Amino acid sequence: MFQRLKSKPVDLAALRGGVMFTSEELKETYRRLAEPFPAEAIERTKAAVTHKGYDTSGIKYQFIVNRLNEVLGLGGFRVERTFTLRERQARSGQPMFEATCDLIMRLGQWESGQFVPFAEATGTGGHTAASEADAKKGSLTNALKKVAAMFGCGWQAYAGTLDDDNVPAALHTEQQDLRKNGNGNGRPSNGKSGGNGRITTMQLERLRTLVADVGGDWGRYRDHVRGEHKVNVEYADRRLADQLIASLMATVEKRKSNGGHPSGRPQ
Amino acid sequence: MIRTGRSRPERGGLHISASAIRTIQECPRDWFYRYVEGRPPEDVPPRLVLGVAMHEALATFYSAMRDGEDLPAPEALAVITASSIDRAAAAGSPIGFDDDESVETLKEQANGLLVAFMANGYRPQRVLAVEEPFALALSDPDTGEVLPYEERVVGAIDLVAEEDGRVVIVDHKTAARSDKQKGERADTQMAFYAWAAKQVLGEHEVKLRYQSVIKTKVPKVEVQTIALRKHDEREAVEAAAGAIELIHVAVAHPNGKRLMSRRRSWRCKECSYRRWCAEDRT
């Protein structure tokens, strides 16, 4: 969810000669950011490559950046990045680098040499690679895509499954080690799900958040899912979880476009 | 130093309980109906209703001990069991009474058990915790290695007490008859409690006891020390890992219910899904 700044650091109205962003302008900006991407923007990776036990899909980084530039204008967004790097060793003895990138993205405009933001979102990305540079680049890409999705840009890729960047096959053992250490994505693959295993903890948390965002009651929502799909939501498969998340997100968007306000939930 | 409450369950995430593991082991189809389909039970066995009521009463008793308050009188505990039974009777699923049973006979039975408990129930030197919850990542009991599952093992230890400076884990049972062999080995649930106690309480050596309130003609209480064998905890963790693997397979499979097949036993006659199970075809 994107978070509107509660206190404006600069008097936007004064800077813009009395013109502020209207509610309609903000809605229109969101609508354009959230528009679907063309087929060539989607990257799909088979489970055999990711070794995640399921296929992943995402939107290519450059398409996200292009969308931000096209909608917001050149210089219409700004990022602050903080990297954390950890050196590890693969079982083969090869040195590995695990990078995380904490990223703040602000949307706004340059006014008299000063960037004036009107919205801000934060997020974290991660990547493991054999070189320090690749690890940092991957974590930045990962973080930027996730944060942009909070403004609606590329949200489709995260309607349920937060795909990490693609992991080269040679590193998959290392990635499994990371999962064991509790990065929140870890789950065994039973090899039979065809990318459709049990709902993940992240999906479950996403559903809970979205139910809260639409002002719903979790118990009643569980009853609803059980009635509609004959399954307790905790035992839904991932595809159903994705559908449920997409449906709730559509409800959230509909409410926003009908004049409701985003939740402002901190990231 | 005894520390409690270090690992409060986070029920929001994926989890598995000792009860779910036992259900999968005893009858995978029962588990599927209950947990995956969320099917409401056709009825609830009276023994379960009585067991829950007795747990509530004993929790109240030991909570008073823990807090240094006056111990509740039998009449006060009888109010708790009666209230619990009334709530069960008013809930969605009926209680599966036999012809000679009713809510009132169940309450009388509870009163008899309470008398036995008040006379001969377990009285520890000190109560440390009552209904102590835990939610733990599944880990190898020998090496501590965290196993790669998102599911947390959750549960609540009925009673954590102290005797001669040692921690005692007590599980309350409401049983139909005396079982002298019960203490010879820990069941999966108790093995989990031992495993959890090490992590939640920071204790490496704990005593385990069953306190069985027995529904004989003249009710009685038996407190048994449980011999925890070296491999009991490992087997419990293996049982949990196996159950989680099965869950993943069943959820991913296009006909998971068929995989979770019926396991006929004496339990079928009081199973909460016995009628549906007889009709259901996969």
XYZ file of C-alpha atoms in Angstrom:
549
model
C 0.000 0.000 0.000
C 1.407 3.379 -0.761
C 1.640 5.866 1.956
C 0.772 9.467 1.376
C 3.038 11.805 3.250
C 1.233 13.039 6.296
C 3.067 16.337 6.474
C 4.128 18.098 3.335
C 7.656 19.448 3.629
C 7.012 22.110 1.052
C 3.926 24.136 0.327
C 3.008 22.511 -2.963
C 0.206 24.928 -3.615
C 2.537 27.874 -3.335
C 5.186 26.223 -5.511
C 2.682 25.396 -8.200
C 1.076 28.740 -8.284
C -1.837 27.591 -6.216
C -2.343 24.326 -8.091
C -2.226 21.087 -6.004
C -2.615 17.524 -7.141
C -6.291 16.899 -7.131
C -7.771 13.614 -6.005
C -8.705 12.915 -9.606
C -5.154 13.542 -10.780
C -3.793 11.126 -8.204
C -6.318 8.488 -9.213
C -5.402 8.948 -12.832
C -1.697 8.657 -12.017
C -2.364 5.441 -10.133
C -4.501 4.068 -12.940
C -1.792 4.692 -15.507
C 0.945 3.225 -13.309
C -1.157 0.136 -12.638
C -2.035 -0.592 -16.258
C -1.159 -4.065 -17.508
C 2.174 -4.580 -19.223
C 2.579 -6.011 -22.713
C 3.414 -9.683 -23.108
C 7.051 -8.909 -23.935
C 7.457 -7.297 -20.509
C 6.685 -10.505 -18.678
C 9.501 -12.848 -17.821
C 8.627 -16.383 -16.900
C 11.025 -18.857 -15.457
C 10.363 -22.543 -15.133
C 10.663 -24.336 -11.845
C 13.495 -26.405 -13.285
C 15.577 -23.228 -13.575
C 14.679 -21.518 -10.339
C 14.686 -24.748 -8.329
C 11.952 -23.189 -6.240
C 9.608 -26.057 -6.956
C 7.282 -23.814 -8.909
C 7.380 -21.498 -11.893
C 7.942 -17.797 -11.331
C 6.828 -14.823 -13.320
C 7.647 -11.164 -13.106
C 7.867 -7.922 -15.037
C 11.175 -6.957 -16.519
C 12.987 -4.228 -14.653
C 13.407 -1.840 -17.583
C 9.686 -1.943 -18.337
C 8.983 -0.842 -14.772
C 11.438 2.044 -15.030
C 10.031 3.029 -18.427
C 6.505 3.082 -16.997
C 7.574 5.298 -14.107
C 9.280 7.714 -16.510
C 6.393 7.752 -18.952
C 3.715 8.402 -16.334
C 5.619 10.649 -13.931
C 7.892 12.363 -16.398
C 11.662 12.439 -16.410
C 12.885 12.970 -12.858
C 9.420 12.234 -11.505
C 10.662 9.649 -9.064
C 13.625 9.300 -6.792
C 15.120 6.404 -4.866
C 17.326 6.148 -1.806
C 19.143 2.854 -1.388
C 20.927 1.221 1.521
C 22.822 -1.983 0.826
C 23.799 -4.664 3.294
C 26.275 -7.216 2.045
C 27.160 -10.550 3.599
C 29.859 -12.885 2.380
C 29.029 -16.539 2.519
C 30.461 -19.742 1.189
C 28.715 -22.212 -1.050
C 29.086 -25.898 -0.315
C 31.447 -26.072 -3.236
C 33.707 -23.664 -1.374
C 32.951 -20.870 -3.837
C 32.554 -17.467 -2.151
C 29.050 -16.012 -2.415
C 27.604 -12.611 -1.716
C 24.181 -12.061 -0.266
C 22.970 -8.493 -0.664
C 19.878 -6.808 0.667
C 18.733 -3.436 -0.520
C 16.462 -1.230 1.588
C 14.903 1.196 -0.815
C 12.814 4.322 -0.434
C 11.010 5.553 -3.522
C 9.455 8.990 -3.691
C 7.218 10.300 -6.421
C 7.234 14.012 -7.017
C 8.627 16.840 -9.088
C 11.671 19.066 -9.157
C 10.801 22.617 -8.214
C 13.514 25.296 -8.162
C 16.247 22.687 -7.686
C 14.344 20.922 -4.944
C 12.589 17.557 -5.242
C 9.057 17.879 -3.898
C 7.557 14.471 -3.132
C 3.874 13.696 -2.932
C 4.082 9.984 -2.113
C 6.591 7.617 -0.613
C 6.970 3.844 -0.221
C 9.679 1.607 1.162
C 10.691 -1.989 0.634
C 13.516 -4.461 0.733
C 14.971 -6.687 -1.937
C 17.545 -9.419 -1.795
C 19.833 -11.337 -4.107
C 22.645 -13.828 -3.824
C 25.354 -14.031 -6.459
C 28.937 -15.021 -6.967
C 30.102 -11.426 -7.312
C 29.514 -8.479 -5.040
C 28.387 -6.291 -7.923
C 25.849 -8.823 -9.200
C 24.456 -9.349 -5.713
C 23.961 -5.610 -5.242
C 22.474 -5.131 -8.696
C 20.074 -8.009 -8.172
C 18.952 -6.762 -4.778
C 18.365 -3.261 -6.181
C 16.319 -4.621 -9.081
C 14.335 -6.791 -6.695
C 13.692 -3.936 -4.276
C 12.757 -1.421 -6.953
C 10.225 -3.732 -8.552
C 8.633 -4.469 -5.199
C 8.452 -0.831 -4.172
C 7.144 0.298 -7.561
C 4.375 -2.277 -7.196
C 3.275 -0.439 -4.073
C 2.389 2.468 -6.335
C 0.565 0.041 -8.583
C 3.369 -0.219 -11.140
C 3.759 -3.960 -11.807
C 1.396 -5.008 -9.036
C 0.275 -7.939 -11.173
C 3.551 -9.750 -10.520
C 2.936 -9.651 -6.793
C -0.678 -10.640 -6.681
C 0.139 -13.457 -4.357
C 3.621 -14.722 -4.919
C 6.551 -12.480 -4.275
C 9.002 -13.890 -6.746
C 12.626 -13.386 -5.986
C 14.891 -12.647 -8.845
C 15.779 -15.686 -10.873
C 18.432 -17.780 -9.252
C 20.991 -19.500 -11.448
C 20.895 -23.272 -11.176
C 24.417 -23.388 -9.800
C 23.300 -21.387 -6.801
C 20.160 -23.224 -5.962
C 21.768 -25.236 -3.183
C 22.915 -22.024 -1.635
C 19.441 -20.578 -1.971
C 18.028 -23.613 -0.183
C 20.436 -22.945 2.655
C 19.136 -19.399 2.847
C 15.595 -20.681 3.086
C 16.523 -23.015 5.892
C 17.863 -20.020 7.748
C 14.420 -18.558 7.770
C 14.136 -15.880 5.127
C 10.396 -16.394 5.081
C 10.199 -17.903 1.631
C 11.356 -21.359 2.529
C 9.247 -24.378 1.901
C 10.092 -27.794 0.607
C 9.028 -28.796 -2.847
C 7.201 -32.049 -3.059
C 8.045 -32.250 -6.729
C 4.473 -33.053 -7.700
C 2.709 -29.775 -7.355
C 3.628 -28.434 -10.771
C 4.056 -25.047 -9.185
C 0.882 -25.347 -7.241
C 1.694 -26.398 -3.706
C 0.168 -25.284 -0.429
C -0.450 -21.601 0.186
C 2.636 -19.895 1.551
C 2.884 -17.964 4.793
C 3.445 -14.801 2.761
C 0.295 -15.370 0.759
C -1.632 -15.991 3.945
C -0.288 -12.810 5.494
C -1.116 -10.899 2.328
C -4.675 -12.149 2.473
C -4.999 -11.147 6.114
C -3.686 -7.682 5.316
C -6.034 -7.238 2.378
C -9.040 -8.458 4.356
C -8.170 -5.888 7.008
C -7.702 -3.238 4.311
C -11.216 -3.743 3.035
C -12.514 -3.658 6.606
C -13.415 -7.340 6.625
C -13.390 -9.888 9.412
C -10.905 -12.729 8.967
C -13.229 -15.376 10.417
C -16.032 -14.431 8.088
C -13.660 -14.329 5.164
C -12.497 -17.876 6.003
C -16.129 -18.978 6.074
C -16.680 -17.301 2.711
C -13.696 -19.092 1.134
C -14.799 -22.406 2.623
C -18.300 -21.895 1.267
C -17.118 -20.893 -2.196
C -14.154 -23.202 -2.672
C -14.777 -26.054 -0.201
C -11.425 -25.556 1.449
C -10.047 -23.854 4.525
C -7.922 -20.975 3.312
C -4.880 -22.280 5.218
C -5.014 -25.360 3.003
C -5.703 -23.602 -0.286
C -3.213 -24.179 -3.040
C -1.113 -21.344 -4.373
C -3.154 -20.760 -7.480
C -6.315 -20.306 -5.473
C -4.417 -18.085 -3.055
C -3.291 -15.944 -6.004
C -6.874 -15.669 -7.219
C -8.114 -14.681 -3.779
C -5.413 -12.054 -3.430
C -6.118 -10.627 -6.883
C -9.812 -10.493 -6.088
C -9.227 -8.641 -2.828
C -6.786 -6.267 -4.478
C -9.400 -5.474 -7.094
C -11.835 -4.702 -4.278
C -9.278 -2.405 -2.655
C -8.687 -0.619 -5.945
C -12.381 -0.294 -6.613
C -12.924 1.305 -3.234
C -10.071 3.702 -3.824
C -11.434 4.720 -7.196
C -14.847 5.212 -5.617
C -13.416 7.848 -3.348
C -12.104 5.715 -0.506
C -8.625 6.243 0.823
C -5.727 3.831 0.840
C -5.089 2.359 4.207
C -1.797 4.144 4.730
C -0.531 0.933 6.306
C 3.182 1.317 7.030
C 5.423 -0.847 4.863
C 15.710 -19.868 36.004
C 12.350 -20.664 34.511
C 11.204 -18.430 31.717
C 7.792 -18.819 30.226
C 5.942 -17.142 27.426
C 9.020 -16.847 25.256
C 7.353 -18.274 22.191
C 3.744 -17.226 21.974
C 1.956 -18.939 19.118
C 1.428 -16.915 16.018
C -1.631 -18.698 14.743
C -1.804 -16.409 11.756
C 0.872 -18.358 9.920
C 0.948 -21.940 8.765
C 1.067 -24.295 11.691
C 0.511 -27.861 12.764
C -0.504 -29.160 16.171
C 0.147 -32.462 17.910
C -3.567 -33.092 17.582
C -3.451 -32.665 13.786
C -0.434 -34.942 13.556
C -2.220 -37.603 15.586
C -5.316 -37.279 13.408
C -3.258 -37.717 10.227
C -1.620 -40.783 11.703
C -4.856 -42.341 12.911
C -7.092 -41.517 9.944
C -5.900 -39.271 7.097
C -9.474 -38.956 5.783
C -10.681 -37.633 9.145
C -7.903 -35.046 8.955
C -8.897 -34.060 5.418
C -12.534 -33.511 6.356
C -11.640 -31.572 9.496
C -8.689 -29.456 8.455
C -8.763 -29.088 4.658
C -12.481 -29.075 3.951
C -13.300 -27.471 7.298
C -16.366 -29.681 7.457
C -18.387 -29.139 10.628
C -18.569 -32.315 12.715
C -21.822 -34.267 12.607
C -21.608 -34.553 16.365
C -19.041 -34.335 19.123
C -18.213 -37.326 21.332
C -19.296 -36.714 24.953
C -15.861 -37.764 26.171
C -14.326 -34.814 24.296
C -16.827 -32.405 25.820
C -16.044 -33.788 29.271
C -12.321 -33.596 28.601
C -12.514 -29.936 27.593
C -14.643 -29.125 30.646
C -12.192 -30.831 32.995
C -9.256 -29.044 31.368
C -10.964 -25.704 31.993
C -11.633 -26.552 35.636
C -8.092 -27.802 36.250
C -6.633 -24.745 34.519
C -8.627 -22.542 36.907
C -7.423 -24.560 39.897
C -3.743 -24.441 38.942
C -3.935 -20.789 37.911
C -5.064 -19.979 41.454
C -2.121 -22.000 42.791
C 0.250 -20.171 40.481
C -1.059 -16.782 41.557
C -1.047 -17.631 45.266
C -4.789 -17.174 45.518
C -7.250 -19.193 47.583
C -7.856 -22.495 45.897
C -11.301 -22.711 44.324
C -13.891 -24.846 46.068
C -15.281 -27.923 44.274
C -18.550 -26.049 43.772
C -16.753 -23.275 41.933
C -15.025 -25.794 39.669
C -18.361 -27.526 39.083
C -19.735 -24.240 37.797
C -16.871 -24.097 35.315
C -17.400 -27.637 34.014
C -21.164 -27.086 33.802
C -20.667 -23.868 31.884
C -18.239 -25.545 29.491
C -20.666 -28.414 28.860
C -23.533 -25.976 28.308
C -21.460 -24.059 25.779
C -20.646 -27.275 23.919
C -24.327 -28.223 23.899
C -25.267 -24.828 22.505
C -22.580 -24.924 19.804
C -23.287 -25.835 16.191
C -22.668 -29.580 16.376
C -24.747 -31.753 18.720
C -23.153 -33.902 21.395
C -23.349 -37.558 20.388
C -25.062 -38.856 23.508
C -26.106 -42.476 23.910
C -29.710 -43.086 24.989
C -28.872 -43.038 28.701
C -26.721 -39.903 28.466
C -27.564 -36.217 28.522
C -26.086 -32.861 29.370
C -27.110 -33.443 32.980
C -25.458 -36.857 33.261
C -22.312 -35.371 31.755
C -22.314 -32.633 34.366
C -22.784 -35.230 37.118
C -19.895 -37.212 35.736
C -17.757 -34.071 35.784
C -18.729 -33.431 39.397
C -17.608 -36.938 40.336
C -14.286 -36.430 38.619
C -13.807 -33.094 40.376
C -14.363 -34.723 43.760
C -11.661 -37.246 42.955
C -9.355 -34.492 41.751
C -9.881 -32.374 44.851
C -9.127 -35.390 47.042
C -6.178 -36.893 45.214
C -5.170 -34.565 42.376
C -1.606 -33.608 41.659
C -0.308 -30.848 43.924
C 3.063 -29.573 42.793
C 5.369 -27.622 45.074
C 5.064 -24.705 42.718
C 3.066 -23.899 39.603
C 5.076 -22.067 36.975
C 2.621 -21.846 34.112
C -0.813 -23.018 33.066
C -1.825 -23.677 29.459
C 1.588 -22.457 28.327
C 1.458 -21.926 24.565
C 4.306 -22.470 22.158
C 4.881 -22.050 18.421
C 8.196 -23.357 17.247
C 9.984 -23.987 14.006
C 10.537 -27.673 13.525
C 14.128 -28.496 14.398
C 16.291 -31.532 14.786
C 16.212 -32.416 18.504
C 19.848 -33.504 18.458
C 21.538 -30.856 16.337
C 19.070 -27.983 16.616
C 19.100 -27.618 12.823
C 15.918 -25.869 11.706
C 14.088 -28.015 9.189
C 12.918 -26.349 5.947
C 9.217 -26.016 6.665
C 7.152 -22.881 7.003
C 4.777 -24.598 9.382
C 5.302 -23.968 13.073
C 4.501 -26.658 15.596
C 1.970 -25.189 18.002
C 0.508 -26.399 21.239
C -0.220 -25.527 24.842
C 1.278 -27.346 27.798
C -1.439 -28.010 30.378
C 0.736 -27.428 33.411
C 4.363 -26.484 34.018
C 5.331 -27.105 37.620
C 8.430 -27.302 39.756
C 9.435 -30.138 42.042
C 12.699 -30.087 43.965
C 14.071 -27.491 41.571
C 13.188 -29.491 38.480
C 10.653 -28.571 35.863
C 7.711 -30.918 35.513
C 5.488 -30.963 32.452
C 2.021 -32.301 33.183
C -0.606 -33.336 30.661
C -4.157 -33.804 31.933
C -6.105 -36.767 30.640
C -9.709 -37.747 31.173
C -9.738 -41.494 30.710
C -12.333 -44.246 30.787
C -10.109 -46.704 32.556
C -6.817 -47.015 34.320
C -3.841 -47.791 32.099
C -0.818 -48.860 34.049
C 1.279 -48.978 30.910
C 0.537 -45.423 29.934
C 3.633 -44.059 31.621
C 5.952 -46.495 29.932
C 6.433 -44.206 26.999
C 5.551 -40.694 25.918
C 2.963 -40.309 23.189
C 3.642 -37.928 20.302
C 2.035 -35.019 22.104
C 4.077 -35.499 25.264
C 7.264 -36.001 23.276
C 6.551 -32.653 21.622
C 6.038 -31.031 24.982
C 9.428 -32.310 26.092
C 10.979 -30.994 22.893
C 9.170 -27.662 23.235
C 10.021 -27.270 26.913
C 13.700 -27.291 26.116
C 13.246 -24.374 23.784
C 10.435 -22.417 25.406
C 11.597 -22.780 28.981
C 15.306 -23.056 28.343
C 15.337 -26.318 30.304
C 17.228 -29.368 29.130
C 15.982 -31.849 31.685
C 12.283 -32.011 32.414
C 10.106 -34.548 34.153
C 6.957 -35.610 32.353
C 3.747 -36.683 34.021
C 0.269 -37.676 32.992
C -2.461 -36.761 35.413
C -5.376 -39.017 34.474
C -8.782 -38.353 35.966
C -10.465 -41.705 35.500
C -14.171 -42.228 34.903
C -14.479 -45.469 36.841
C -17.596 -46.109 38.909
C -15.799 -44.453 41.771
C -13.730 -41.839 39.965
C -10.048 -41.680 40.769
C -6.889 -39.833 39.827
C -3.634 -41.396 38.701
C -0.423 -39.450 38.301
C 2.136 -41.299 36.259
C 5.724 -40.400 35.544
C 6.520 -40.882 31.902
C 9.698 -42.499 30.779
C 10.992 -40.394 27.917
C 13.150 -42.540 25.740
C 16.062 -41.068 23.888
C 14.405 -41.365 20.505
C 10.902 -40.210 21.482
C 11.550 -36.561 20.637
C 13.217 -37.502 17.364
C 10.264 -39.679 16.439
C 7.844 -36.869 17.278
C 9.742 -34.452 15.053
C 9.838 -37.072 12.301
C 6.094 -37.557 12.691
C 5.562 -33.822 12.307
C 7.824 -33.619 9.259
C 6.050 -36.594 7.716
C 2.660 -35.062 8.377
C 3.707 -31.746 6.826
C 5.047 -33.530 3.737
C 1.760 -35.404 3.440
C -0.182 -32.167 3.760
C 1.821 -30.603 0.950
C 1.274 -33.594 -1.294
C -2.442 -33.737 -0.522
C -3.007 -30.026 -1.088
C -1.092 -30.068 -4.366
C -2.714 -33.228 -5.666
C -5.775 -32.894 -7.916
C -7.556 -35.438 -5.747
C -5.912 -35.008 -2.386
C -8.806 -36.573 -0.567
C -8.185 -39.875 -2.320
C -4.597 -39.787 -1.121
C -5.769 -39.223 2.434
C -7.529 -42.534 2.656
C -9.770 -43.936 5.368
C -8.220 -45.964 8.140
C -10.859 -48.152 9.708
C -10.573 -48.710 13.455
C -12.572 -48.743 16.660
C -12.553 -44.942 16.442
C -14.922 -44.999 13.469
C -17.980 -45.568 15.624
C -17.556 -42.224 17.368
C -15.928 -40.357 14.480
C -17.486 -36.957 13.889
C -17.673 -37.658 10.131
C -18.805 -41.293 10.175
C -22.014 -40.779 8.182
C -20.454 -38.524 5.591
C -17.443 -40.829 5.333
C -19.700 -43.804 4.612
C -21.325 -41.942 1.703
C -18.361 -40.030 0.379
C -16.704 -41.249 -2.790
C -13.543 -39.797 -4.245
